[in-house]
Amino acid sequence: MAQHTRLLAAGSTAALVAGGLFFTAAPASAAPNSAECLAAQNLFRAALAEAEADQSVSDELGAALQAVLVALAERDALVAAVPGDTAAAQANLDAALIVLADAQADVDAAQEALEEAQLVQAPLDEAVVDAQFELDAALGALADAQADVDAAEQALADAKALLADAQAAVDLAEDNVAAAVVVLADLNADVDAAQDALEAAEAAQAPLEDAVVEAQAAVDAALVDQAPLEDAVVEAQAAVDAALVDQAPLEDAVVEAQAAVDVVLLAQLDLEDAVVAADANLTAAITAQEALDTAVVDLTARLGAAAAAQDGLDASVVDLGISLEAAVAALPGFEAAEEGAAADLTAQDGVVAALQIRVNAATLALDGAVAAQNELIAEAQGVVDAATAEAVRTGEALVAARIAVDVAVATPDPADDVAAAAALTLAIANNNAALGILADAQAELVAVSVESAAVVAARAELAEATLALADAQATFAALQAAFIAAVEAGNAAEARAAQLRIDLDLAIGAAAANVTLVESLEGELEAAVGAAAANQQAIADLRVVLGAAEDDRDAGLAVLAGLQVTLDEAEDDRDAGLAVLAGLQVTLDEAEDDRDAGLAVVAGLQVTLDEAEDDRDAGLALIAELEATLGGLEDDRDAAASALEELEDALDDALEAQADIAAGIDLDALQEDIDDAREAQADIAAGIDIAALREDVATATAAAAAGQLLVDAAQADLDTALLAFAAAQDGVDEARAALLAAANLDAIIAANARLGVAIETANEIRIDADAIDADLDALEDLFDAAVVACSGTTTVVVDIDIDGDGNVGVVVGGGTGGVVTAVGGSEVKGVVSAGTNRGVNVQTAAGANDSTSAAGLGLLGLMTAGLGVGAVTVGLRSKAQRKH
């Protein structure tokens, strides 16, 4: 077996290099150690060695093949477990189908019983309807007769009511006339009373007018008495004003005397300050003399130092001029370096922009490729879902056909055997086709899930462009740094030249300033010597000023004493004037009090006058109101008289209407109509037997109820049968689900998907090995010969087309002939001979004892070919199409 596996690995390597893939399981009967097998293997290995296949690629292919073999073994193990696991599940399904058939029969029987009971019940229900109709008709006739009697009685009642309404209208009109007569009498009495009140108010108005005249005269007399009081107040106020005028000069004299004292005090303070200042000035002049003597010595020393520093400043001016000329000469070189760096930076900026555009384009291309691949994945997933549903349906059909075959074997009718075998063959073919489509769809889904060449290329282009962009950006950053450095160097050179210019100017200015300083120090020295002499004279002058200031201070003190006496006299005169002014103010206050008392008397009399005028106005208003009331009462009396005439006319009309109504009503005739209607009602009632009709309805209803019980019972039986049928249907569904679970289709499909992925990986490696130079046809011929020499007598060979010859088929049996089942393509091969196949050869052991059907084809072998090889087909075919 190890020898056989090594042959598979080596042979599959050659097949992959040739553009195909070979793999197989161990045959049921093989001769791996026979002389023919060993010789064939040696020839194949020698040819493979001569092809000089790259060892690393060969190792990768061998490892990939091993993964394919493991996935195939897993799939075959799942398939091999199917027959033993499905027997019990199939038996359960058969039993459930029998129960379902019995439940269907019970439902049909219950339905027939219900229909028969409903047929019996129909006439009973109609009888109830007929009896009820007759009873309703009789009751309707009695009701119509009663309605006629009621209508006649209502006509009599309406006539009597009409006569009563006419009499009520007459009575109401008479009452209205009597009430109007009473109202008119009352209104006449009210008019007379209002006329009397108006006359009384007019008589009372004359005394009110006299009281107003008297109050006005009293007010006028009080105003005459008030005039002398007002004059006295004016005279007293004039005396006070005159005293205030006399008081003003006295106040001014006091103020002037105080101001003179204040001025002298301020002058005295100034004199005191002058004495102090003169003394301080003398002291300061003495101190300044010492400082001036020191300044003369310092200025003499500084003048000598400035003269000595002048030579050094002149030398510094010369050195700075030379350095400035050198800095100015170096500036053009820095400017050229800056312009070159700027040009390099601009060029690199264009490169970066171009690479950025490239990166953006690569990103868009990658997004488009990924979107396209996602669309392919979605389409493939839809195909897988549809193929899965179809595979499940065809699998159920295959199981049902197999059951039919088992049943046919148990029956003696040959025609049943032939029909069952034909149905099984068709179901097997359909199942294989559906499973093949499912495997193709799953493999295609796996294939499109792998990143496409466009996605890989776009991703690579994006990575390359990104790296190039990063390099260009790094170069740009370096150039930018160089440009900045050049600019900074130029700026530094310009700053250095500018600084040298400033230093030169400062040095020249320092030299000139030092010359000026020498001259200034000479002038200051002369000024200091002169100041010292002048200060000596100032000291003598300050001594004279100090003596004069002390004399002025003593004279000021004498003047201040005389002014203080004058101020005291002015204050005495002011106080005497204030006393006279206070007496005049008392006289003014008394005159104002007398005037206010007179004003109070005038105000009281004015109040009396106002009250008298208010009483007069109130009397006038009362007279006007009484006149208005009298006019309104007279209007009401006239209106009442008119209303009385109208009510008398209405009474006459009501009497006439009462006479007309009484003339148009015949109460006796109406009573005769009532008697006739009652006689007709008695005749109708005599011809109807309500009790008998009610008994007929009750009898029909009881019969219908009894029949309905039978119908309800039949319906209940049908409901029970339907529930049993639903339960049986659930049992069939559960048994069918158990059968599908026993077949383990989901696990087999998943195993096939894993097998497809392994094949995809191996095929990717095969594509990478295209550069190996070898005689591929010769290699495959030698490999086919080795397979034939080392294989058994019964195998299942599957040919999958990826080389474009259109040959796809399943061959069962070794040698030169066998049973062929077409899987796809335009040609079916019955013999697999060396040199004719450039596709994928799949050999799996499927012995003749594996659930052999009537057609001689093992069910396990068919499921192996249909489920496993389909996935391989899609994966390798799609790879080959992309390759070629």
JSON list of N, CA, C and O in Angstrom, two decimals, residues 226 229 232-234 236-237 585-599:
[
{"chain": "A", "resi": 226, "resn": "GLN", "atom": "N", "xyz": [-60.73, 139.63, 53.46]},
{"chain": "A", "resi": 226, "resn": "GLN", "atom": "CA", "xyz": [-59.42, 138.98, 53.33]},
{"chain": "A", "resi": 226, "resn": "GLN", "atom": "C", "xyz": [-58.37, 139.89, 52.75]},
{"chain": "A", "resi": 226, "resn": "GLN", "atom": "O", "xyz": [-57.17, 139.73, 53.00]},
{"chain": "A", "resi": 229, "resn": "LEU", "atom": "N", "xyz": [-55.70, 141.58, 55.17]},
{"chain": "A", "resi": 229, "resn": "LEU", "atom": "CA", "xyz": [-54.77, 140.55, 55.71]},
{"chain": "A", "resi": 229, "resn": "LEU", "atom": "C", "xyz": [-53.66, 140.27, 54.70]},
{"chain": "A", "resi": 229, "resn": "LEU", "atom": "O", "xyz": [-52.49, 140.11, 55.08]},
{"chain": "A", "resi": 232, "resn": "ALA", "atom": "N", "xyz": [-51.12, 143.17, 54.83]},
{"chain": "A", "resi": 232, "resn": "ALA", "atom": "CA", "xyz": [-50.24, 143.12, 56.01]},
{"chain": "A", "resi": 232, "resn": "ALA", "atom": "C", "xyz": [-49.09, 142.12, 55.80]},
{"chain": "A", "resi": 232, "resn": "ALA", "atom": "O", "xyz": [-47.95, 142.38, 56.16]},
{"chain": "A", "resi": 233, "resn": "VAL", "atom": "N", "xyz": [-49.39, 141.00, 55.20]},
{"chain": "A", "resi": 233, "resn": "VAL", "atom": "CA", "xyz": [-48.33, 139.99, 54.92]},
{"chain": "A", "resi": 233, "resn": "VAL", "atom": "C", "xyz": [-47.30, 140.57, 53.96]},
{"chain": "A", "resi": 233, "resn": "VAL", "atom": "O", "xyz": [-46.09, 140.41, 54.14]},
{"chain": "A", "resi": 234, "resn": "VAL", "atom": "N", "xyz": [-47.79, 141.32, 52.96]},
{"chain": "A", "resi": 234, "resn": "VAL", "atom": "CA", "xyz": [-46.86, 141.89, 51.96]},
{"chain": "A", "resi": 234, "resn": "VAL", "atom": "C", "xyz": [-45.94, 142.91, 52.63]},
{"chain": "A", "resi": 234, "resn": "VAL", "atom": "O", "xyz": [-44.72, 142.96, 52.38]},
{"chain": "A", "resi": 236, "resn": "ALA", "atom": "N", "xyz": [-45.05, 143.10, 55.85]},
{"chain": "A", "resi": 236, "resn": "ALA", "atom": "CA", "xyz": [-44.08, 142.43, 56.74]},
{"chain": "A", "resi": 236, "resn": "ALA", "atom": "C", "xyz": [-42.96, 141.78, 55.92]},
{"chain": "A", "resi": 236, "resn": "ALA", "atom": "O", "xyz": [-41.79, 141.81, 56.29]},
{"chain": "A", "resi": 237, "resn": "GLN", "atom": "N", "xyz": [-43.29, 141.18, 54.80]},
{"chain": "A", "resi": 237, "resn": "GLN", "atom": "CA", "xyz": [-42.27, 140.54, 53.94]},
{"chain": "A", "resi": 237, "resn": "GLN", "atom": "C", "xyz": [-41.30, 141.58, 53.38]},
{"chain": "A", "resi": 237, "resn": "GLN", "atom": "O", "xyz": [-40.09, 141.34, 53.29]},
{"chain": "A", "resi": 585, "resn": "GLN", "atom": "N", "xyz": [-38.84, 138.96, 61.19]},
{"chain": "A", "resi": 585, "resn": "GLN", "atom": "CA", "xyz": [-39.34, 137.65, 60.76]},
{"chain": "A", "resi": 585, "resn": "GLN", "atom": "C", "xyz": [-40.53, 137.21, 61.61]},
{"chain": "A", "resi": 585, "resn": "GLN", "atom": "O", "xyz": [-41.49, 136.62, 61.11]},
{"chain": "A", "resi": 586, "resn": "VAL", "atom": "N", "xyz": [-40.50, 137.57, 62.92]},
{"chain": "A", "resi": 586, "resn": "VAL", "atom": "CA", "xyz": [-41.64, 137.22, 63.80]},
{"chain": "A", "resi": 586, "resn": "VAL", "atom": "C", "xyz": [-42.87, 137.97, 63.35]},
{"chain": "A", "resi": 586, "resn": "VAL", "atom": "O", "xyz": [-43.98, 137.42, 63.28]},
{"chain": "A", "resi": 587, "resn": "THR", "atom": "N", "xyz": [-42.72, 139.30, 63.02]},
{"chain": "A", "resi": 587, "resn": "THR", "atom": "CA", "xyz": [-43.87, 140.08, 62.54]},
{"chain": "A", "resi": 587, "resn": "THR", "atom": "C", "xyz": [-44.44, 139.46, 61.26]},
{"chain": "A", "resi": 587, "resn": "THR", "atom": "O", "xyz": [-45.67, 139.36, 61.07]},
{"chain": "A", "resi": 588, "resn": "LEU", "atom": "N", "xyz": [-43.60, 139.03, 60.35]},
{"chain": "A", "resi": 588, "resn": "LEU", "atom": "CA", "xyz": [-44.04, 138.40, 59.09]},
{"chain": "A", "resi": 588, "resn": "LEU", "atom": "C", "xyz": [-44.83, 137.12, 59.37]},
{"chain": "A", "resi": 588, "resn": "LEU", "atom": "O", "xyz": [-45.88, 136.88, 58.75]},
{"chain": "A", "resi": 589, "resn": "ASP", "atom": "N", "xyz": [-44.38, 136.30, 60.27]},
{"chain": "A", "resi": 589, "resn": "ASP", "atom": "CA", "xyz": [-45.07, 135.03, 60.59]},
{"chain": "A", "resi": 589, "resn": "ASP", "atom": "C", "xyz": [-46.47, 135.30, 61.13]},
{"chain": "A", "resi": 589, "resn": "ASP", "atom": "O", "xyz": [-47.44, 134.61, 60.77]},
{"chain": "A", "resi": 590, "resn": "GLU", "atom": "N", "xyz": [-46.64, 136.38, 61.99]},
{"chain": "A", "resi": 590, "resn": "GLU", "atom": "CA", "xyz": [-47.97, 136.67, 62.55]},
{"chain": "A", "resi": 590, "resn": "GLU", "atom": "C", "xyz": [-48.92, 137.13, 61.45]},
{"chain": "A", "resi": 590, "resn": "GLU", "atom": "O", "xyz": [-50.09, 136.74, 61.40]},
{"chain": "A", "resi": 591, "resn": "ALA", "atom": "N", "xyz": [-48.44, 137.95, 60.51]},
{"chain": "A", "resi": 591, "resn": "ALA", "atom": "CA", "xyz": [-49.30, 138.42, 59.41]},
{"chain": "A", "resi": 591, "resn": "ALA", "atom": "C", "xyz": [-49.73, 137.24, 58.52]},
{"chain": "A", "resi": 591, "resn": "ALA", "atom": "O", "xyz": [-50.88, 137.17, 58.07]},
{"chain": "A", "resi": 592, "resn": "GLU", "atom": "N", "xyz": [-48.86, 136.31, 58.28]},
{"chain": "A", "resi": 592, "resn": "GLU", "atom": "CA", "xyz": [-49.20, 135.13, 57.47]},
{"chain": "A", "resi": 592, "resn": "GLU", "atom": "C", "xyz": [-50.24, 134.27, 58.17]},
{"chain": "A", "resi": 592, "resn": "GLU", "atom": "O", "xyz": [-51.12, 133.69, 57.53]},
{"chain": "A", "resi": 593, "resn": "ASP", "atom": "N", "xyz": [-50.16, 134.16, 59.53]},
{"chain": "A", "resi": 593, "resn": "ASP", "atom": "CA", "xyz": [-51.17, 133.36, 60.26]},
{"chain": "A", "resi": 593, "resn": "ASP", "atom": "C", "xyz": [-52.55, 134.00, 60.12]},
{"chain": "A", "resi": 593, "resn": "ASP", "atom": "O", "xyz": [-53.55, 133.30, 59.91]},
{"chain": "A", "resi": 594, "resn": "ASP", "atom": "N", "xyz": [-52.64, 135.37, 60.21]},
{"chain": "A", "resi": 594, "resn": "ASP", "atom": "CA", "xyz": [-53.94, 136.03, 60.05]},
{"chain": "A", "resi": 594, "resn": "ASP", "atom": "C", "xyz": [-54.48, 135.80, 58.64]},
{"chain": "A", "resi": 594, "resn": "ASP", "atom": "O", "xyz": [-55.68, 135.56, 58.44]},
{"chain": "A", "resi": 595, "resn": "ARG", "atom": "N", "xyz": [-53.62, 135.90, 57.65]},
{"chain": "A", "resi": 595, "resn": "ARG", "atom": "CA", "xyz": [-54.08, 135.67, 56.28]},
{"chain": "A", "resi": 595, "resn": "ARG", "atom": "C", "xyz": [-54.61, 134.23, 56.10]},
{"chain": "A", "resi": 595, "resn": "ARG", "atom": "O", "xyz": [-55.65, 134.01, 55.48]},
{"chain": "A", "resi": 596, "resn": "ASP", "atom": "N", "xyz": [-53.94, 133.25, 56.67]},
{"chain": "A", "resi": 596, "resn": "ASP", "atom": "CA", "xyz": [-54.37, 131.85, 56.53]},
{"chain": "A", "resi": 596, "resn": "ASP", "atom": "C", "xyz": [-55.72, 131.63, 57.20]},
{"chain": "A", "resi": 596, "resn": "ASP", "atom": "O", "xyz": [-56.56, 130.88, 56.68]},
{"chain": "A", "resi": 597, "resn": "ALA", "atom": "N", "xyz": [-55.99, 132.31, 58.37]},
{"chain": "A", "resi": 597, "resn": "ALA", "atom": "CA", "xyz": [-57.27, 132.16, 59.04]},
{"chain": "A", "resi": 597, "resn": "ALA", "atom": "C", "xyz": [-58.39, 132.70, 58.16]},
{"chain": "A", "resi": 597, "resn": "ALA", "atom": "O", "xyz": [-59.46, 132.11, 58.02]},
{"chain": "A", "resi": 598, "resn": "GLY", "atom": "N", "xyz": [-58.16, 133.89, 57.50]},
{"chain": "A", "resi": 598, "resn": "GLY", "atom": "CA", "xyz": [-59.16, 134.44, 56.60]},
{"chain": "A", "resi": 598, "resn": "GLY", "atom": "C", "xyz": [-59.42, 133.51, 55.42]},
{"chain": "A", "resi": 598, "resn": "GLY", "atom": "O", "xyz": [-60.56, 133.34, 54.98]},
{"chain": "A", "resi": 599, "resn": "LEU", "atom": "N", "xyz": [-58.38, 132.91, 54.90]},
{"chain": "A", "resi": 599, "resn": "LEU", "atom": "CA", "xyz": [-58.54, 131.97, 53.77]},
{"chain": "A", "resi": 599, "resn": "LEU", "atom": "C", "xyz": [-59.37, 130.77, 54.19]},
{"chain": "A", "resi": 599, "resn": "LEU", "atom": "O", "xyz": [-60.16, 130.24, 53.39]}
]
